[in-house]
Amino acid sequence: MTLKFALSLTTATLFLGSTAPLLAQATHPDTGEKLAADQTFTYRLPDTIKTLDPQLNEETIGGHLLRQMFEGLLIQDAEGGLIPGVAESYEASNENKTYTFKLRDTARWSNGDPVTAHDFVYAWQRAADPATASPYAWYVELTSMVNAAEIIAGEKTPDTLGVKALDDQTLEVQLTQPLPYFPAMTTYATLAPAPKAAIEAHGDEWTKVANMIGNGAYVLSDRVVGEKITLTKSDTYWNADKVIISEITGLVINDADQALQRYKAGDIDYMDDLPAGQFPTLKAETPDEAFSTPRLCSYYYAYNFTDSGNPALQDVNVRTALSMAIDRNVIVDQVLKAGQTPAYNFTHSATAGFDLPDIDYGTWTQAERDAKAKELMATAGYGPDNPITLKLIYNTSETHKAIATVVSQMWKQKLGVSTELSNYEWKTYIDIRGDQQFDVARSAWCGDYNEASTFLDLVTTTHGANDGKYSNARVDELMQASKTAADPQPMYTKVEQILADEMAIAPIYHYANAFVLKPDYKGWPLNNVENNWYVKDHYRVAAE
């Protein structure tokens, strides 16, 4: 099977010069809208970015920045569909076990050097190499590239990874099993190319402003840790003549209420992670600025299954009681109020090709769930004479705090469980959660690609983001078998049922992407459920 993409460059004659001729036209070349003189974009970063290294990133907020600075083989359009990035086309052969990508010869790094297939080989080997210590090395293994698992385990060397450059513009990938969604996986930052010369010359400091080299539409121009990050348009980007926004600034504003005030004052153009409960008011006051769309993320509480967790959590009755006692309707309807939906399973309901399974307790009334929760807790031997105290951790956020406070009250009132709430700044929180220094941890998972396995692989034993260390051999077996199944949906349904039966996690809600955006800022991909936005496709219109 051969799949090829071709870019449609309408009004191509407009893009033969620099940026100046484009803006001099004062109208958008495709829509005809009058463009504003100010073509900058400022948005809120809820916390400090942990890294700007694409092979080391594990954050959603970091991913948004990296998407502007690095371009993978394929990228996404406004609907979430795959379109050419560095690769102009690709072919799938050998029953979806061999993929051959043809790279465009106009792709350039920000220093002017050509982007070649060798840059992808280097990046992917680097991501899998244990010496890199990538928190997303598991992602390389999930691609099923030949020898990925063995390299990550230290059994083989990185140069044996199933990827090679046939020439500067041709990249061949060999998989151990058919994976029809492999092309979609190449849009994620872990599989972006990496500038070998810069990394070898500067080591860990290659992401500093003076050393940073990227191949995306924007380059890093300023960074004040804890305050802001600024990107400017790259003159060497292969499609630079079509990029209208000239500068991106991310302002670190931890407090959501403060950020919203900055938005209202005109200091920022976009923010999500709105203060809990504010969306209805914002929608009523500014209907053309407030949006809520499905977002491929699930919010849940992870239980610690290791010896460092409360021993009570080893009992499925306790885990089930805790989950059932959470009134999800209160959280989505009274706390969040922004289009989120209660979750009784892990995979988001908007996931492509996924049929939401019938989870029994999800059909009950909350009164029925509460009664069962009390019964299960008593069966486990816990109550007034044998109380449980749990440490619940979350990263600093008024929304996470509000949810944790409500849940802890539910557990106390219904089950007599006491909860110690602890919040940490993001970088510290990631380390604490990754080291299992908790009983229950605020967690969320956003799809790295639009297929159910992006969620369900996370609960397999060896997954790098399985911070609760849940392990079930049957789940591992089903998820492995799903990789080669003509129809993996029945296997996904079985996995979801096992997760519910064992209450491996406590699902709380499926995300909606609730955000505010200035009305003169256009091109936002409202129908991309992964919320993958590319500023290169955006623009500002002039006031009427």
PDB file of C-alpha atoms in Angstrom, residues 342-497:
ATOM      1  CA  PRO A 342     -17.859  11.936  34.342  1.00  0.00           C
ATOM      2  CA  ALA A 343     -15.460   9.050  33.754  1.00  0.00           C
ATOM      3  CA  TYR A 344     -15.864   5.448  34.883  1.00  0.00           C
ATOM      4  CA  ASN A 345     -13.328   4.109  32.402  1.00  0.00           C
ATOM      5  CA  PHE A 346      -9.894   5.312  31.306  1.00  0.00           C
ATOM      6  CA  THR A 347      -9.990   5.868  27.523  1.00  0.00           C
ATOM      7  CA  HIS A 348     -11.555   9.167  26.500  1.00  0.00           C
ATOM      8  CA  SER A 349     -14.949   8.825  24.836  1.00  0.00           C
ATOM      9  CA  ALA A 350     -13.827  10.949  21.842  1.00  0.00           C
ATOM     10  CA  THR A 351     -10.971   8.577  20.921  1.00  0.00           C
ATOM     11  CA  ALA A 352     -11.138   7.591  17.255  1.00  0.00           C
ATOM     12  CA  GLY A 353     -12.681   4.168  16.671  1.00  0.00           C
ATOM     13  CA  PHE A 354     -13.266   3.539  20.372  1.00  0.00           C
ATOM     14  CA  ASP A 355     -16.581   2.218  21.649  1.00  0.00           C
ATOM     15  CA  LEU A 356     -17.148   3.197  25.250  1.00  0.00           C
ATOM     16  CA  PRO A 357     -17.587  -0.020  27.278  1.00  0.00           C
ATOM     17  CA  ASP A 358     -20.472  -0.557  29.675  1.00  0.00           C
ATOM     18  CA  ILE A 359     -18.918  -0.196  33.110  1.00  0.00           C
ATOM     19  CA  ASP A 360     -21.496  -1.460  35.576  1.00  0.00           C
ATOM     20  CA  TYR A 361     -21.043   0.968  38.454  1.00  0.00           C
ATOM     21  CA  GLY A 362     -21.114   3.866  36.007  1.00  0.00           C
ATOM     22  CA  THR A 363     -24.812   3.191  35.412  1.00  0.00           C
ATOM     23  CA  TRP A 364     -25.725   3.307  39.113  1.00  0.00           C
ATOM     24  CA  THR A 365     -27.024   6.275  41.032  1.00  0.00           C
ATOM     25  CA  GLN A 366     -24.544   7.971  43.325  1.00  0.00           C
ATOM     26  CA  ALA A 367     -26.579   6.773  46.318  1.00  0.00           C
ATOM     27  CA  GLU A 368     -26.105   3.189  45.112  1.00  0.00           C
ATOM     28  CA  ARG A 369     -22.386   3.740  44.664  1.00  0.00           C
ATOM     29  CA  ASP A 370     -22.088   5.263  48.134  1.00  0.00           C
ATOM     30  CA  ALA A 371     -23.911   2.359  49.756  1.00  0.00           C
ATOM     31  CA  LYS A 372     -21.683  -0.158  47.978  1.00  0.00           C
ATOM     32  CA  ALA A 373     -18.565   1.821  48.936  1.00  0.00           C
ATOM     33  CA  LYS A 374     -19.472   1.652  52.624  1.00  0.00           C
ATOM     34  CA  GLU A 375     -20.157  -2.066  52.344  1.00  0.00           C
ATOM     35  CA  LEU A 376     -16.811  -2.707  50.632  1.00  0.00           C
ATOM     36  CA  MET A 377     -14.880  -0.689  53.201  1.00  0.00           C
ATOM     37  CA  ALA A 378     -16.482  -2.685  56.005  1.00  0.00           C
ATOM     38  CA  THR A 379     -15.673  -5.927  54.199  1.00  0.00           C
ATOM     39  CA  ALA A 380     -12.051  -4.817  54.045  1.00  0.00           C
ATOM     40  CA  GLY A 381     -12.072  -4.302  57.817  1.00  0.00           C
ATOM     41  CA  TYR A 382     -11.759  -0.544  57.897  1.00  0.00           C
ATOM     42  CA  GLY A 383     -13.965   1.874  59.783  1.00  0.00           C
ATOM     43  CA  PRO A 384     -14.076   4.018  62.940  1.00  0.00           C
ATOM     44  CA  ASP A 385     -12.098   1.450  64.915  1.00  0.00           C
ATOM     45  CA  ASN A 386      -9.549   0.953  62.141  1.00  0.00           C
ATOM     46  CA  PRO A 387      -9.381   4.193  60.166  1.00  0.00           C
ATOM     47  CA  ILE A 388      -7.335   4.864  57.036  1.00  0.00           C
ATOM     48  CA  THR A 389      -5.217   7.966  56.431  1.00  0.00           C
ATOM     49  CA  LEU A 390      -4.042   8.595  52.871  1.00  0.00           C
ATOM     50  CA  LYS A 391      -1.520  11.022  51.406  1.00  0.00           C
ATOM     51  CA  LEU A 392      -2.961  12.571  48.247  1.00  0.00           C
ATOM     52  CA  ILE A 393      -0.543  14.598  46.140  1.00  0.00           C
ATOM     53  CA  TYR A 394      -1.230  17.020  43.292  1.00  0.00           C
ATOM     54  CA  ASN A 395       0.707  19.621  41.342  1.00  0.00           C
ATOM     55  CA  THR A 396       0.074  23.242  42.236  1.00  0.00           C
ATOM     56  CA  SER A 397      -3.190  24.405  40.687  1.00  0.00           C
ATOM     57  CA  GLU A 398      -6.338  25.893  42.165  1.00  0.00           C
ATOM     58  CA  THR A 399      -8.401  23.436  40.117  1.00  0.00           C
ATOM     59  CA  HIS A 400      -6.471  20.390  41.320  1.00  0.00           C
ATOM     60  CA  LYS A 401      -6.717  21.736  44.851  1.00  0.00           C
ATOM     61  CA  ALA A 402     -10.472  22.206  44.558  1.00  0.00           C
ATOM     62  CA  ILE A 403     -10.977  18.673  43.260  1.00  0.00           C
ATOM     63  CA  ALA A 404      -8.698  17.158  45.908  1.00  0.00           C
ATOM     64  CA  THR A 405     -10.499  19.073  48.641  1.00  0.00           C
ATOM     65  CA  VAL A 406     -13.921  17.907  47.467  1.00  0.00           C
ATOM     66  CA  VAL A 407     -12.786  14.298  47.082  1.00  0.00           C
ATOM     67  CA  SER A 408     -11.166  14.265  50.523  1.00  0.00           C
ATOM     68  CA  GLN A 409     -14.416  15.563  52.028  1.00  0.00           C
ATOM     69  CA  MET A 410     -16.386  12.830  50.244  1.00  0.00           C
ATOM     70  CA  TRP A 411     -14.019  10.168  51.538  1.00  0.00           C
ATOM     71  CA  LYS A 412     -14.222  11.547  55.077  1.00  0.00           C
ATOM     72  CA  GLN A 413     -18.000  11.941  55.206  1.00  0.00           C
ATOM     73  CA  LYS A 414     -18.875   8.683  53.467  1.00  0.00           C
ATOM     74  CA  LEU A 415     -16.064   6.331  54.461  1.00  0.00           C
ATOM     75  CA  GLY A 416     -14.312   7.904  57.445  1.00  0.00           C
ATOM     76  CA  VAL A 417     -11.054   8.105  55.474  1.00  0.00           C
ATOM     77  CA  SER A 418      -8.710  10.947  56.405  1.00  0.00           C
ATOM     78  CA  THR A 419      -6.646  12.551  53.667  1.00  0.00           C
ATOM     79  CA  GLU A 420      -3.445  14.565  53.892  1.00  0.00           C
ATOM     80  CA  LEU A 421      -3.265  16.884  50.886  1.00  0.00           C
ATOM     81  CA  SER A 422       0.162  17.888  49.568  1.00  0.00           C
ATOM     82  CA  ASN A 423       0.862  20.056  46.544  1.00  0.00           C
ATOM     83  CA  TYR A 424       4.149  20.564  44.721  1.00  0.00           C
ATOM     84  CA  GLU A 425       5.427  22.639  41.847  1.00  0.00           C
ATOM     85  CA  TRP A 426       5.381  20.677  38.604  1.00  0.00           C
ATOM     86  CA  LYS A 427       9.051  19.692  38.328  1.00  0.00           C
ATOM     87  CA  THR A 428       9.125  18.462  41.925  1.00  0.00           C
ATOM     88  CA  TYR A 429       5.734  16.786  41.604  1.00  0.00           C
ATOM     89  CA  ILE A 430       6.818  14.746  38.585  1.00  0.00           C
ATOM     90  CA  ASP A 431       9.812  13.409  40.505  1.00  0.00           C
ATOM     91  CA  ILE A 432       7.811  12.624  43.651  1.00  0.00           C
ATOM     92  CA  ARG A 433       5.082  10.849  41.707  1.00  0.00           C
ATOM     93  CA  GLY A 434       7.637   8.977  39.622  1.00  0.00           C
ATOM     94  CA  ASP A 435       9.339   7.755  42.810  1.00  0.00           C
ATOM     95  CA  GLN A 436       6.025   6.493  44.275  1.00  0.00           C
ATOM     96  CA  GLN A 437       6.163   8.863  47.241  1.00  0.00           C
ATOM     97  CA  PHE A 438       2.384   8.955  47.594  1.00  0.00           C
ATOM     98  CA  ASP A 439      -0.692   6.913  48.387  1.00  0.00           C
ATOM     99  CA  VAL A 440      -2.950   8.574  45.811  1.00  0.00           C
ATOM    100  CA  ALA A 441      -1.721  10.922  43.083  1.00  0.00           C
ATOM    101  CA  ARG A 442      -3.516  13.398  40.880  1.00  0.00           C
ATOM    102  CA  SER A 443      -2.878  12.199  37.358  1.00  0.00           C
ATOM    103  CA  ALA A 444      -4.012  12.865  33.821  1.00  0.00           C
ATOM    104  CA  TRP A 445      -3.173  11.349  30.495  1.00  0.00           C
ATOM    105  CA  CYS A 446      -3.457  13.097  27.148  1.00  0.00           C
ATOM    106  CA  GLY A 447      -3.301  10.980  24.028  1.00  0.00           C
ATOM    107  CA  ASP A 448       0.032  11.061  22.215  1.00  0.00           C
ATOM    108  CA  TYR A 449      -1.903   9.918  19.153  1.00  0.00           C
ATOM    109  CA  ASN A 450      -5.598   9.339  18.502  1.00  0.00           C
ATOM    110  CA  GLU A 451      -6.077   5.623  19.220  1.00  0.00           C
ATOM    111  CA  ALA A 452      -7.177   3.809  22.375  1.00  0.00           C
ATOM    112  CA  SER A 453      -3.795   2.185  22.940  1.00  0.00           C
ATOM    113  CA  THR A 454      -2.322   5.564  23.863  1.00  0.00           C
ATOM    114  CA  PHE A 455      -4.379   5.314  27.061  1.00  0.00           C
ATOM    115  CA  LEU A 456      -4.466   1.593  27.722  1.00  0.00           C
ATOM    116  CA  ASP A 457      -0.773   0.956  27.163  1.00  0.00           C
ATOM    117  CA  LEU A 458      -0.166   3.167  30.177  1.00  0.00           C
ATOM    118  CA  VAL A 459      -1.543   0.521  32.559  1.00  0.00           C
ATOM    119  CA  THR A 460       0.782  -2.201  31.272  1.00  0.00           C
ATOM    120  CA  THR A 461       3.474  -3.350  33.669  1.00  0.00           C
ATOM    121  CA  THR A 462       6.520  -1.829  31.986  1.00  0.00           C
ATOM    122  CA  HIS A 463       5.067   1.479  30.796  1.00  0.00           C
ATOM    123  CA  GLY A 464       7.270   4.383  31.841  1.00  0.00           C
ATOM    124  CA  ALA A 465       4.341   6.557  32.926  1.00  0.00           C
ATOM    125  CA  ASN A 466       2.676   3.844  35.039  1.00  0.00           C
ATOM    126  CA  ASP A 467       3.532   5.724  38.225  1.00  0.00           C
ATOM    127  CA  GLY A 468       1.238   3.654  40.434  1.00  0.00           C
ATOM    128  CA  LYS A 469       3.039   0.486  39.245  1.00  0.00           C
ATOM    129  CA  TYR A 470      -0.205  -1.390  38.605  1.00  0.00           C
ATOM    130  CA  SER A 471       0.525  -4.772  37.037  1.00  0.00           C
ATOM    131  CA  ASN A 472      -1.763  -7.384  35.549  1.00  0.00           C
ATOM    132  CA  ALA A 473      -0.470 -10.146  33.277  1.00  0.00           C
ATOM    133  CA  ARG A 474      -3.775 -10.427  31.427  1.00  0.00           C
ATOM    134  CA  VAL A 475      -3.772  -6.695  30.643  1.00  0.00           C
ATOM    135  CA  ASP A 476      -0.203  -6.988  29.353  1.00  0.00           C
ATOM    136  CA  GLU A 477      -1.204  -9.948  27.196  1.00  0.00           C
ATOM    137  CA  LEU A 478      -4.272  -8.262  25.745  1.00  0.00           C
ATOM    138  CA  MET A 479      -2.453  -5.042  24.926  1.00  0.00           C
ATOM    139  CA  GLN A 480       0.340  -6.959  23.256  1.00  0.00           C
ATOM    140  CA  ALA A 481      -2.163  -8.963  21.201  1.00  0.00           C
ATOM    141  CA  SER A 482      -4.021  -5.774  20.219  1.00  0.00           C
ATOM    142  CA  LYS A 483      -0.996  -4.589  18.234  1.00  0.00           C
ATOM    143  CA  THR A 484      -1.543  -7.206  15.548  1.00  0.00           C
ATOM    144  CA  ALA A 485      -5.323  -7.606  15.768  1.00  0.00           C
ATOM    145  CA  ALA A 486      -7.433  -6.720  12.747  1.00  0.00           C
ATOM    146  CA  ASP A 487      -9.950  -5.301  15.202  1.00  0.00           C
ATOM    147  CA  PRO A 488      -8.406  -4.482  18.594  1.00  0.00           C
ATOM    148  CA  GLN A 489     -11.623  -3.009  20.029  1.00  0.00           C
ATOM    149  CA  PRO A 490     -12.773  -6.233  21.792  1.00  0.00           C
ATOM    150  CA  MET A 491      -9.390  -6.392  23.512  1.00  0.00           C
ATOM    151  CA  TYR A 492      -9.641  -2.767  24.584  1.00  0.00           C
ATOM    152  CA  THR A 493     -13.079  -3.497  26.044  1.00  0.00           C
ATOM    153  CA  LYS A 494     -11.683  -6.422  28.040  1.00  0.00           C
ATOM    154  CA  VAL A 495      -8.829  -4.290  29.368  1.00  0.00           C
ATOM    155  CA  GLU A 496     -11.222  -1.550  30.450  1.00  0.00           C
ATOM    156  CA  GLN A 497     -13.334  -4.154  32.257  1.00  0.00           C
TER     157      GLN A 497
END
